[in-house]
mmCIF file of C-alpha atoms in Angstrom:
data_model
loop_
_atom_site.group_PDB
_atom_site.id
_atom_site.type_symbol
_atom_site.label_atom_id
_atom_site.label_comp_id
_atom_site.label_asym_id
_atom_site.label_seq_id
_atom_site.Cartn_x
_atom_site.Cartn_y
_atom_site.Cartn_z
ATOM 1 C CA MET A 1 -16.828 -14.180 13.589
ATOM 2 C CA SER A 2 -19.833 -14.869 15.813
ATOM 3 C CA GLU A 3 -18.018 -17.677 17.606
ATOM 4 C CA TRP A 4 -15.121 -15.438 18.541
ATOM 5 C CA HIS A 5 -15.222 -13.772 21.884
ATOM 6 C CA GLY A 6 -14.592 -10.066 22.551
ATOM 7 C CA LEU A 7 -10.999 -10.717 23.587
ATOM 8 C CA THR A 8 -10.149 -11.913 20.029
ATOM 9 C CA ILE A 9 -11.737 -8.877 18.504
ATOM 10 C CA LEU A 10 -9.861 -6.659 20.895
ATOM 11 C CA MET A 11 -6.609 -8.481 20.215
ATOM 12 C CA LEU A 12 -7.105 -8.110 16.431
ATOM 13 C CA MET A 13 -7.882 -4.385 16.732
ATOM 14 C CA VAL A 14 -4.896 -3.737 19.023
ATOM 15 C CA SER A 15 -2.619 -5.746 16.783
ATOM 16 C CA GLY A 16 -4.012 -3.960 13.750
ATOM 17 C CA PHE A 17 -3.325 -0.616 15.494
ATOM 18 C CA PHE A 18 0.319 -1.450 16.093
ATOM 19 C CA ILE A 19 0.691 -2.856 12.559
ATOM 20 C CA GLY A 20 -0.758 0.432 11.271
ATOM 21 C CA VAL A 21 1.656 2.538 13.374
ATOM 22 C CA LEU A 22 4.595 0.400 12.306
ATOM 23 C CA GLY A 23 3.541 0.427 8.687
ATOM 24 C CA SER A 24 3.532 4.222 8.640
ATOM 25 C CA VAL A 25 6.782 4.616 10.557
ATOM 26 C CA LEU A 26 8.675 1.909 8.692
ATOM 27 C CA GLY A 27 7.229 2.776 5.299
ATOM 28 C CA ILE A 28 5.944 -0.746 4.578
ATOM 29 C CA GLY A 29 2.494 -2.153 4.049
ATOM 30 C CA GLY A 30 1.090 -4.228 6.933
ATOM 31 C CA GLY A 31 1.122 -7.523 4.964
ATOM 32 C CA VAL A 32 4.370 -8.796 6.409
ATOM 33 C CA PHE A 33 2.771 -8.675 9.866
ATOM 34 C CA ILE A 34 -0.911 -9.257 9.152
ATOM 35 C CA VAL A 35 -0.540 -12.598 7.255
ATOM 36 C CA PRO A 36 1.629 -14.198 9.993
ATOM 37 C CA LEU A 37 -0.657 -12.876 12.738
ATOM 38 C CA LEU A 38 -3.747 -14.418 11.081
ATOM 39 C CA VAL A 39 -2.037 -17.729 10.140
ATOM 40 C CA LEU A 40 0.113 -18.281 13.197
ATOM 41 C CA VAL A 41 -2.076 -16.825 15.964
ATOM 42 C CA LEU A 42 -5.695 -17.269 14.601
ATOM 43 C CA LYS A 43 -4.849 -20.452 12.596
ATOM 44 C CA LEU A 44 -6.638 -18.998 9.541
ATOM 45 C CA PRO A 45 -5.985 -20.720 6.148
ATOM 46 C CA ILE A 46 -3.216 -18.710 4.433
ATOM 47 C CA GLN A 47 -5.454 -17.904 1.384
ATOM 48 C CA GLN A 48 -7.998 -16.106 3.677
ATOM 49 C CA ALA A 49 -5.221 -14.387 5.595
ATOM 50 C CA ILE A 50 -3.783 -13.069 2.316
ATOM 51 C CA ALA A 51 -7.217 -11.836 1.211
ATOM 52 C CA VAL A 52 -7.838 -9.987 4.532
ATOM 53 C CA SER A 53 -4.323 -8.579 4.440
ATOM 54 C CA LEU A 54 -5.015 -7.043 0.981
ATOM 55 C CA VAL A 55 -8.140 -5.251 2.267
ATOM 56 C CA ALA A 56 -6.014 -3.775 5.177
ATOM 57 C CA ILE A 57 -3.329 -2.775 2.605
ATOM 58 C CA ILE A 58 -5.947 -0.924 0.478
ATOM 59 C CA ALA A 59 -7.082 0.952 3.601
ATOM 60 C CA THR A 60 -3.621 2.082 4.677
ATOM 61 C CA SER A 61 -2.576 2.822 1.079
ATOM 62 C CA SER A 62 -5.689 5.007 0.530
ATOM 63 C CA ALA A 63 -5.353 6.844 3.827
ATOM 64 C CA VAL A 64 -1.644 7.478 3.493
ATOM 65 C CA ALA A 65 -1.806 8.300 -0.232
ATOM 66 C CA ALA A 66 -4.443 11.077 0.472
ATOM 67 C CA VAL A 67 -1.968 12.736 2.746
ATOM 68 C CA ASN A 68 1.073 12.212 0.416
ATOM 69 C CA VAL A 69 -0.808 13.533 -2.593
ATOM 70 C CA GLU A 70 -1.656 16.684 -0.546
ATOM 71 C CA ARG A 71 2.024 17.035 0.404
ATOM 72 C CA GLY A 72 3.008 16.732 -3.253
ATOM 73 C CA LEU A 73 5.206 13.747 -2.486
ATOM 74 C CA THR A 74 3.430 11.323 -4.817
ATOM 75 C CA ASN A 75 4.459 11.371 -8.458
ATOM 76 C CA MET A 76 0.954 10.522 -9.868
ATOM 77 C CA ARG A 77 2.101 10.410 -13.517
ATOM 78 C CA LEU A 78 4.746 7.881 -12.734
ATOM 79 C CA GLY A 79 2.262 6.017 -10.519
ATOM 80 C CA ILE A 80 -0.532 5.672 -13.112
ATOM 81 C CA VAL A 81 1.925 4.407 -15.797
ATOM 82 C CA LEU A 82 3.459 1.804 -13.469
ATOM 83 C CA GLU A 83 -0.037 0.770 -12.311
ATOM 84 C CA MET A 84 -0.568 -0.734 -15.844
ATOM 85 C CA THR A 85 1.967 -3.491 -15.110
ATOM 86 C CA THR A 86 1.288 -3.825 -11.382
ATOM 87 C CA ALA A 87 -2.367 -4.503 -12.096
ATOM 88 C CA VAL A 88 -1.446 -7.236 -14.553
ATOM 89 C CA GLY A 89 0.922 -8.828 -12.049
ATOM 90 C CA ALA A 90 -1.715 -8.589 -9.242
ATOM 91 C CA ILE A 91 -4.386 -10.352 -11.422
ATOM 92 C CA GLY A 92 -1.908 -13.058 -12.354
ATOM 93 C CA GLY A 93 -0.793 -13.567 -8.719
ATOM 94 C CA ALA A 94 -4.415 -13.770 -7.462
ATOM 95 C CA LEU A 95 -5.249 -16.420 -10.048
ATOM 96 C CA LEU A 96 -2.118 -18.358 -9.060
ATOM 97 C CA LEU A 97 -3.069 -18.283 -5.438
ATOM 98 C CA ASN A 98 -5.813 -20.876 -5.904
ATOM 99 C CA ALA A 99 -3.602 -23.161 -7.965
ATOM 100 C CA LEU A 100 -0.983 -23.505 -5.237
ATOM 101 C CA PRO A 101 -1.296 -25.682 -2.102
ATOM 102 C CA ALA A 102 -1.229 -23.848 1.258
ATOM 103 C CA HIS A 103 2.198 -25.187 2.318
ATOM 104 C CA TRP A 104 3.700 -23.904 -0.845
ATOM 105 C CA LEU A 105 2.210 -20.468 -0.153
ATOM 106 C CA GLN A 106 3.576 -20.528 3.373
ATOM 107 C CA THR A 107 7.022 -21.552 2.140
ATOM 108 C CA LEU A 108 6.958 -18.786 -0.534
ATOM 109 C CA PHE A 109 5.853 -16.193 2.025
ATOM 110 C CA ALA A 110 8.616 -17.188 4.407
ATOM 111 C CA VAL A 111 11.265 -17.175 1.666
ATOM 112 C CA MET A 112 10.070 -13.679 0.485
ATOM 113 C CA LEU A 113 10.415 -12.396 4.093
ATOM 114 C CA GLY A 114 14.122 -13.096 3.906
ATOM 115 C CA PRO A 115 15.058 -10.459 1.211
ATOM 116 C CA VAL A 116 12.374 -8.094 2.650
ATOM 117 C CA ALA A 117 14.185 -8.304 6.045
ATOM 118 C CA VAL A 118 17.599 -7.828 4.569
ATOM 119 C CA LEU A 119 16.437 -4.803 2.465
ATOM 120 C CA MET A 120 14.760 -3.252 5.500
ATOM 121 C CA PHE A 121 17.885 -3.771 7.622
ATOM 122 C CA TRP A 122 20.086 -2.294 4.901
ATOM 123 C CA LYS A 123 17.688 0.727 4.416
ATOM 124 C CA GLY A 124 17.879 1.467 8.108
ATOM 125 C CA TRP A 125 21.646 1.044 8.249
ATOM 126 C CA ARG A 126 22.152 3.186 5.160
ATOM 127 C CA THR A 127 19.964 5.989 6.435
ATOM 128 C CA LEU A 128 21.730 5.896 9.803
ATOM 129 C CA ARG A 129 25.088 6.071 8.041
ATOM 130 C CA ARG A 130 23.928 8.904 5.832
ATOM 131 C CA ALA A 131 22.763 10.855 8.869
ATOM 132 C CA ALA A 132 26.277 10.776 10.113
ATOM 133 C CA LEU A 133 27.576 12.375 6.911
ATOM 134 C CA PRO A 134 27.762 16.195 6.301
ATOM 135 C CA ALA A 135 24.387 17.450 4.885
ATOM 136 C CA ALA A 136 25.744 18.279 1.423
ATOM 137 C CA ALA A 137 27.142 14.763 0.953
ATOM 138 C CA ALA A 138 23.941 13.146 2.162
ATOM 139 C CA ASP A 139 21.768 15.241 -0.116
ATOM 140 C CA ARG A 140 23.902 14.882 -3.173
ATOM 141 C CA THR A 141 22.451 11.412 -4.047
ATOM 142 C CA THR A 142 18.825 12.638 -4.024
ATOM 143 C CA ILE A 143 18.806 16.074 -5.504
ATOM 144 C CA GLY A 144 18.785 15.965 -9.300
ATOM 145 C CA HIS A 145 18.452 18.436 -12.004
ATOM 146 C CA LEU A 146 14.856 19.245 -13.276
ATOM 147 C CA ALA A 147 14.902 18.166 -16.959
ATOM 148 C CA PRO A 148 11.826 18.767 -19.160
ATOM 149 C CA GLY A 149 10.552 15.199 -19.056
ATOM 150 C CA ARG A 150 6.832 14.438 -18.581
ATOM 151 C CA PHE A 151 7.423 12.539 -15.290
ATOM 152 C CA ASP A 152 9.867 14.996 -13.818
ATOM 153 C CA THR A 153 8.589 17.049 -10.858
ATOM 154 C CA GLU A 154 9.575 18.395 -7.446
ATOM 155 C CA PHE A 155 8.417 18.263 -3.888
ATOM 156 C CA HIS A 156 9.039 20.255 -0.716
ATOM 157 C CA ASP A 157 11.163 18.331 1.855
ATOM 158 C CA PRO A 158 10.778 19.897 5.329
ATOM 159 C CA ALA A 159 13.823 17.948 6.515
ATOM 160 C CA VAL A 160 16.077 19.731 4.039
ATOM 161 C CA GLY A 161 13.910 22.924 4.056
ATOM 162 C CA ALA A 162 13.905 23.150 0.238
ATOM 163 C CA LYS A 163 12.249 21.970 -2.912
ATOM 164 C CA ILE A 164 13.777 18.821 -4.302
ATOM 165 C CA PRO A 165 13.594 18.610 -8.121
ATOM 166 C CA TYR A 166 14.185 15.292 -9.826
ATOM 167 C CA ALA A 167 14.161 13.710 -13.262
ATOM 168 C CA VAL A 168 12.704 10.174 -13.744
ATOM 169 C CA ARG A 169 14.781 7.806 -15.864
ATOM 170 C CA ASN A 170 14.775 4.047 -16.837
ATOM 171 C CA LEU A 171 11.045 3.484 -16.792
ATOM 172 C CA VAL A 172 11.318 -0.010 -18.284
ATOM 173 C CA PRO A 173 13.010 -1.661 -15.222
ATOM 174 C CA ALA A 174 10.509 0.115 -13.011
ATOM 175 C CA ALA A 175 7.609 -1.335 -15.062
ATOM 176 C CA GLY A 176 9.180 -4.795 -14.666
ATOM 177 C CA ALA A 177 9.545 -4.389 -10.863
ATOM 178 C CA SER A 178 5.863 -3.247 -10.728
ATOM 179 C CA LEU A 179 4.848 -6.463 -12.429
ATOM 180 C CA VAL A 180 6.736 -8.553 -9.897
ATOM 181 C CA ALA A 181 5.396 -6.396 -6.995
ATOM 182 C CA GLY A 182 1.819 -6.770 -8.218
ATOM 183 C CA ALA A 183 2.309 -10.606 -8.452
ATOM 184 C CA MET A 184 3.586 -10.578 -4.866
ATOM 185 C CA SER A 185 0.562 -8.656 -3.786
ATOM 186 C CA GLY A 186 -1.875 -11.114 -5.316
ATOM 187 C CA LEU A 187 -0.056 -14.183 -4.354
ATOM 188 C CA LEU A 188 1.299 -13.416 -0.918
ATOM 189 C CA GLY A 189 -0.741 -10.482 0.344
ATOM 190 C CA LEU A 190 2.286 -8.244 0.509
ATOM 191 C CA GLY A 191 2.288 -4.660 -0.786
ATOM 192 C CA GLY A 192 5.355 -4.952 -2.952
ATOM 193 C CA GLY A 193 6.781 -1.678 -1.827
ATOM 194 C CA ILE A 194 9.931 -3.387 -0.782
ATOM 195 C CA ILE A 195 10.703 -4.106 -4.420
ATOM 196 C CA GLN A 196 9.239 -0.838 -5.953
ATOM 197 C CA VAL A 197 10.874 1.629 -3.586
ATOM 198 C CA PRO A 198 14.511 0.549 -4.140
ATOM 199 C CA VAL A 199 14.019 0.204 -7.926
ATOM 200 C CA MET A 200 12.381 3.703 -8.179
ATOM 201 C CA ASN A 201 15.105 5.189 -5.969
ATOM 202 C CA LEU A 202 18.223 3.515 -7.310
ATOM 203 C CA VAL A 203 17.290 2.745 -10.936
ATOM 204 C CA CYS A 204 14.808 5.622 -11.788
ATOM 205 C CA GLY A 205 16.468 8.293 -9.704
ATOM 206 C CA VAL A 206 13.358 9.132 -7.661
ATOM 207 C CA PRO A 207 14.266 10.537 -4.210
ATOM 208 C CA ILE A 208 13.505 8.057 -1.410
ATOM 209 C CA LYS A 209 10.507 10.022 0.057
ATOM 210 C CA ALA A 210 8.887 10.455 -3.308
ATOM 211 C CA ALA A 211 9.597 6.781 -4.205
ATOM 212 C CA THR A 212 7.958 5.592 -0.953
ATOM 213 C CA ALA A 213 4.910 7.824 -1.504
ATOM 214 C CA THR A 214 4.559 6.769 -5.172
ATOM 215 C CA SER A 215 4.903 3.072 -4.254
ATOM 216 C CA ASN A 216 2.244 3.487 -1.624
ATOM 217 C CA PHE A 217 -0.021 5.060 -4.269
ATOM 218 C CA LEU A 218 0.567 2.030 -6.562
ATOM 219 C CA ILE A 219 -0.041 -0.541 -3.838
ATOM 220 C CA GLY A 220 -3.692 0.421 -3.525
ATOM 221 C CA VAL A 221 -4.359 -0.519 -7.169
ATOM 222 C CA SER A 222 -2.506 -3.839 -7.082
ATOM 223 C CA ALA A 223 -4.187 -4.836 -3.863
ATOM 224 C CA ALA A 224 -7.602 -3.808 -5.258
ATOM 225 C CA ALA A 225 -7.145 -5.843 -8.476
ATOM 226 C CA SER A 226 -6.409 -8.979 -6.414
ATOM 227 C CA ALA A 227 -9.044 -8.230 -3.746
ATOM 228 C CA LEU A 228 -11.756 -7.939 -6.422
ATOM 229 C CA ILE A 229 -11.014 -11.455 -7.465
ATOM 230 C CA PHE A 230 -10.852 -12.742 -3.890
ATOM 231 C CA LEU A 231 -14.103 -11.055 -3.053
ATOM 232 C CA ARG A 232 -15.946 -12.899 -5.845
ATOM 233 C CA GLN A 233 -14.294 -16.149 -4.696
ATOM 234 C CA GLY A 234 -15.582 -15.530 -1.089
ATOM 235 C CA LEU A 235 -12.077 -15.545 0.409
ATOM 236 C CA ILE A 236 -12.556 -12.271 2.228
ATOM 237 C CA LEU A 237 -14.187 -12.557 5.600
ATOM 238 C CA PRO A 238 -15.891 -9.109 5.935
ATOM 239 C CA ASP A 239 -16.157 -9.083 9.746
ATOM 240 C CA LEU A 240 -12.570 -10.117 10.272
ATOM 241 C CA ALA A 241 -11.420 -7.660 7.567
ATOM 242 C CA ALA A 242 -13.379 -4.850 9.218
ATOM 243 C CA THR A 243 -11.858 -5.525 12.604
ATOM 244 C CA VAL A 244 -8.265 -5.579 11.339
ATOM 245 C CA VAL A 245 -8.880 -2.525 9.081
ATOM 246 C CA VAL A 246 -10.279 -0.357 11.910
ATOM 247 C CA GLY A 247 -7.216 -1.149 13.970
ATOM 248 C CA VAL A 248 -4.744 -0.628 11.148
ATOM 249 C CA LEU A 249 -6.377 2.642 9.994
ATOM 250 C CA LEU A 250 -6.345 4.127 13.505
ATOM 251 C CA GLY A 251 -2.655 3.037 13.770
ATOM 252 C CA SER A 252 -1.911 4.594 10.361
ATOM 253 C CA PHE A 253 -3.513 7.895 11.341
ATOM 254 C CA VAL A 254 -1.434 8.018 14.519
ATOM 255 C CA GLY A 255 1.677 6.943 12.581
ATOM 256 C CA ILE A 256 1.250 9.621 9.938
ATOM 257 C CA ARG A 257 0.284 12.585 12.270
ATOM 258 C CA VAL A 258 2.304 11.920 15.374
ATOM 259 C CA LEU A 259 5.293 9.746 14.488
ATOM 260 C CA TYR A 260 5.918 11.400 11.076
ATOM 261 C CA LYS A 261 9.238 12.958 12.167
ATOM 262 C CA ILE A 262 10.746 10.288 14.468
ATOM 263 C CA ARG A 263 13.855 8.512 13.404
ATOM 264 C CA ALA A 264 12.807 4.948 12.515
ATOM 265 C CA GLU A 265 16.118 3.475 11.349
ATOM 266 C CA LYS A 266 16.889 1.492 14.538
ATOM 267 C CA LEU A 267 13.254 0.289 14.623
ATOM 268 C CA GLN A 268 13.537 -0.779 11.037
ATOM 269 C CA MET A 269 16.678 -2.836 11.874
ATOM 270 C CA ALA A 270 15.007 -4.382 14.886
ATOM 271 C CA PHE A 271 11.941 -5.395 12.890
ATOM 272 C CA ALA A 272 14.099 -6.812 10.145
ATOM 273 C CA VAL A 273 15.463 -9.284 12.752
ATOM 274 C CA LEU A 274 11.900 -9.980 13.930
ATOM 275 C CA MET A 275 10.848 -10.669 10.371
ATOM 276 C CA VAL A 276 13.487 -13.381 10.072
ATOM 277 C CA LEU A 277 12.123 -15.067 13.194
ATOM 278 C CA VAL A 278 8.537 -14.825 11.696
ATOM 279 C CA ALA A 279 9.812 -16.374 8.471
ATOM 280 C CA ALA A 280 11.392 -19.277 10.379
ATOM 281 C CA LYS A 281 8.067 -19.880 12.226
ATOM 282 C CA MET A 282 6.094 -19.737 8.954
ATOM 283 C CA LEU A 283 8.604 -22.127 7.377
ATOM 284 C CA SER A 284 8.254 -24.630 10.216
ATOM 285 C CA LYS A 285 4.411 -24.449 10.068
ATOM 286 C CA ALA A 286 4.659 -25.138 6.278
ATOM 287 C CA PHE A 287 6.602 -28.347 6.899
ATOM 288 C CA GLN A 288 4.538 -29.584 9.803
ATOM 289 C CA MET B 1 1.105 21.920 -18.728
ATOM 290 C CA LYS B 2 1.049 25.793 -19.115
ATOM 291 C CA THR B 3 -2.095 25.674 -21.324
ATOM 292 C CA ALA B 4 -3.848 23.050 -19.195
ATOM 293 C CA VAL B 5 -7.374 23.651 -18.094
ATOM 294 C CA VAL B 6 -6.742 21.886 -14.841
ATOM 295 C CA THR B 7 -3.399 21.954 -12.965
ATOM 296 C CA GLU B 8 -1.602 18.908 -11.532
ATOM 297 C CA ARG B 9 -2.331 20.294 -8.129
ATOM 298 C CA GLU B 10 -6.043 20.377 -8.809
ATOM 299 C CA VAL B 11 -5.894 16.827 -10.093
ATOM 300 C CA GLY B 12 -4.138 15.955 -6.819
ATOM 301 C CA ARG B 13 -6.923 17.538 -4.798
ATOM 302 C CA LEU B 14 -9.521 15.472 -6.663
ATOM 303 C CA ILE B 15 -7.558 12.381 -5.916
ATOM 304 C CA GLN B 16 -7.117 13.247 -2.301
ATOM 305 C CA ARG B 17 -10.848 13.869 -1.845
ATOM 306 C CA THR B 18 -11.755 10.616 -3.625
ATOM 307 C CA LEU B 19 -9.485 8.600 -1.380
ATOM 308 C CA GLN B 20 -10.716 10.399 1.752
ATOM 309 C CA ILE B 21 -14.348 9.841 0.913
ATOM 310 C CA GLY B 22 -13.674 6.098 0.262
ATOM 311 C CA VAL B 23 -11.886 5.563 3.478
ATOM 312 C CA TRP B 24 -14.450 7.474 5.628
ATOM 313 C CA LEU B 25 -17.358 5.715 3.876
ATOM 314 C CA ALA B 26 -15.828 2.342 4.682
ATOM 315 C CA LEU B 27 -15.154 3.341 8.297
ATOM 316 C CA ALA B 28 -18.733 4.576 8.656
ATOM 317 C CA CYS B 29 -20.054 1.247 7.387
ATOM 318 C CA PHE B 30 -17.718 -0.649 9.848
ATOM 319 C CA ALA B 31 -18.961 1.626 12.695
ATOM 320 C CA VAL B 32 -22.594 0.832 11.867
ATOM 321 C CA GLY B 33 -21.714 -2.861 11.614
ATOM 322 C CA LEU B 34 -19.968 -2.811 14.965
ATOM 323 C CA ALA B 35 -22.950 -1.003 16.550
ATOM 324 C CA LEU B 36 -25.383 -3.568 15.114
ATOM 325 C CA ARG B 37 -23.143 -6.379 16.398
ATOM 326 C CA LEU B 38 -23.170 -4.917 19.907
ATOM 327 C CA LEU B 39 -26.952 -4.650 19.659
ATOM 328 C CA ALA B 40 -27.070 -8.434 18.756
ATOM 329 C CA HIS B 41 -28.012 -8.141 15.160
ATOM 330 C CA PRO B 42 -25.262 -10.281 13.584
ATOM 331 C CA ALA B 43 -26.908 -10.698 10.128
ATOM 332 C CA ALA B 44 -27.391 -6.915 9.622
ATOM 333 C CA ALA B 45 -23.921 -6.282 11.044
ATOM 334 C CA GLY B 46 -22.427 -8.697 8.449
ATOM 335 C CA ASN B 47 -24.102 -6.798 5.621
ATOM 336 C CA TRP B 48 -22.600 -3.506 6.841
ATOM 337 C CA PHE B 49 -19.180 -5.078 7.234
ATOM 338 C CA LEU B 50 -19.396 -6.382 3.631
ATOM 339 C CA ALA B 51 -20.554 -2.952 2.416
ATOM 340 C CA GLY B 52 -17.533 -1.374 4.085
ATOM 341 C CA VAL B 53 -15.133 -3.903 2.546
ATOM 342 C CA VAL B 54 -16.650 -3.222 -0.916
ATOM 343 C CA ALA B 55 -16.387 0.497 -0.452
ATOM 344 C CA LEU B 56 -12.813 0.057 0.483
ATOM 345 C CA ILE B 57 -11.879 -2.134 -2.490
ATOM 346 C CA LEU B 58 -13.706 0.248 -4.808
ATOM 347 C CA THR B 59 -11.780 3.314 -3.446
ATOM 348 C CA PRO B 60 -8.610 2.726 -5.578
ATOM 349 C CA VAL B 61 -10.870 1.918 -8.582
ATOM 350 C CA ALA B 62 -12.704 5.294 -8.081
ATOM 351 C CA ARG B 63 -9.284 6.996 -7.688
ATOM 352 C CA VAL B 64 -8.137 5.585 -11.074
ATOM 353 C CA ALA B 65 -11.397 6.780 -12.667
ATOM 354 C CA MET B 66 -10.868 10.268 -11.164
ATOM 355 C CA LEU B 67 -7.261 10.275 -12.341
ATOM 356 C CA ALA B 68 -8.497 9.521 -15.937
ATOM 357 C CA PHE B 69 -11.082 12.379 -15.599
ATOM 358 C CA GLY B 70 -8.586 14.761 -14.100
ATOM 359 C CA TYR B 71 -5.856 14.206 -16.702
ATOM 360 C CA TRP B 72 -8.450 14.465 -19.442
ATOM 361 C CA ARG B 73 -9.453 17.868 -18.070
ATOM 362 C CA ALA B 74 -5.814 18.751 -17.881
ATOM 363 C CA LYS B 75 -5.446 17.709 -21.566
ATOM 364 C CA GLU B 76 -2.808 15.159 -20.587
ATOM 365 C CA TYR B 77 -4.165 12.523 -22.920
ATOM 366 C CA ALA B 78 -1.320 10.070 -22.599
ATOM 367 C CA PHE B 79 -1.943 9.829 -18.865
ATOM 368 C CA THR B 80 -5.689 9.651 -19.392
ATOM 369 C CA LEU B 81 -5.100 6.610 -21.633
ATOM 370 C CA ALA B 82 -2.877 5.013 -18.991
ATOM 371 C CA ALA B 83 -5.587 5.487 -16.376
ATOM 372 C CA LEU B 84 -8.228 4.025 -18.736
ATOM 373 C CA VAL B 85 -5.950 0.989 -19.291
ATOM 374 C CA VAL B 86 -5.706 0.418 -15.534
ATOM 375 C CA LEU B 87 -9.402 0.852 -15.140
ATOM 376 C CA SER B 88 -10.033 -1.783 -17.895
ATOM 377 C CA LEU B 89 -7.680 -4.187 -16.078
ATOM 378 C CA LEU B 90 -9.634 -3.646 -12.814
ATOM 379 C CA LEU B 91 -12.881 -4.339 -14.668
ATOM 380 C CA ILE B 92 -11.369 -7.595 -15.930
ATOM 381 C CA ALA B 93 -10.505 -8.465 -12.329
ATOM 382 C CA VAL B 94 -14.163 -7.923 -11.374
ATOM 383 C CA LEU B 95 -15.289 -10.339 -14.155
ATOM 384 C CA LEU B 96 -12.702 -13.065 -13.446
#
């Protein structure tokens, strides 16, 4: 990075900061923003951008997971079991990264952003719609009965002002989703939460807040599995990674502490639209 | 869980501390690297940046190891085994 001037470093830190804030508020990893930033703005090869993105994902995952574990939101038992398949996927994805040409990776990344954007838009729209419902109707879908399963637990939800007990079911589809999410992490530098959170919530019956926290917990391991391979391959640029990570971490701290209670649904929908535009730009670069 | 030596909450605290130590260690390395860079020692700065990146990547690895330890202390052997499997997979990733 010695040839870069201070303005580039400042731009990276400031961008990282906003990515960190957005990641915390929107409940996504920074990968969807970091990879396009490094590829489209800094003209970095996509393999290196993915490797740097994973380091930033580890940083945010670790920082946010520490808070979520303290709050009792993370289901660590579910997390460690799903990490078995997510780690396998992440190793496979990282090994595949070197086998694919850059324009394929850019195309895959752009194509993946489509469903990510649709899911994010839907999530925001659904939450907004639920907020308009009477409280009892809105809560009915998330509050379960505490059955004596080994994964079943409860957490305190300050928004409801009560403990939310839940039972975990259908572990097999969740393990499959974790495998795919891990592969996405290694191959495209994305956290994979966009797959894991809906599966845990809709298929396994984990309330959305606990699903988001548990997914964040898992993401650290999948990103680390891929990053360990990329570190040995020399794909991670430490000075660039450090600059992005400092910005992203500062943004995450602000996002967690200050913006924890803001309503992010409209922001989610707006960024879903932005993501489609980024996907189009990545796609056009892939075919240049 | 009633007869466990260590509770789930205590395992959580162990994990929380592990993650915090890893993140702050990495940030400290990056801060030293940045200071050395400003003092025009790019080679030394690069080493500190690399140390920070390594610390960060090893943080989830340490977290999995601590989870194995915590669940072993809590006599939750199935989850200890799951953590050891994940740890083995991460070790394979190091060797690949």
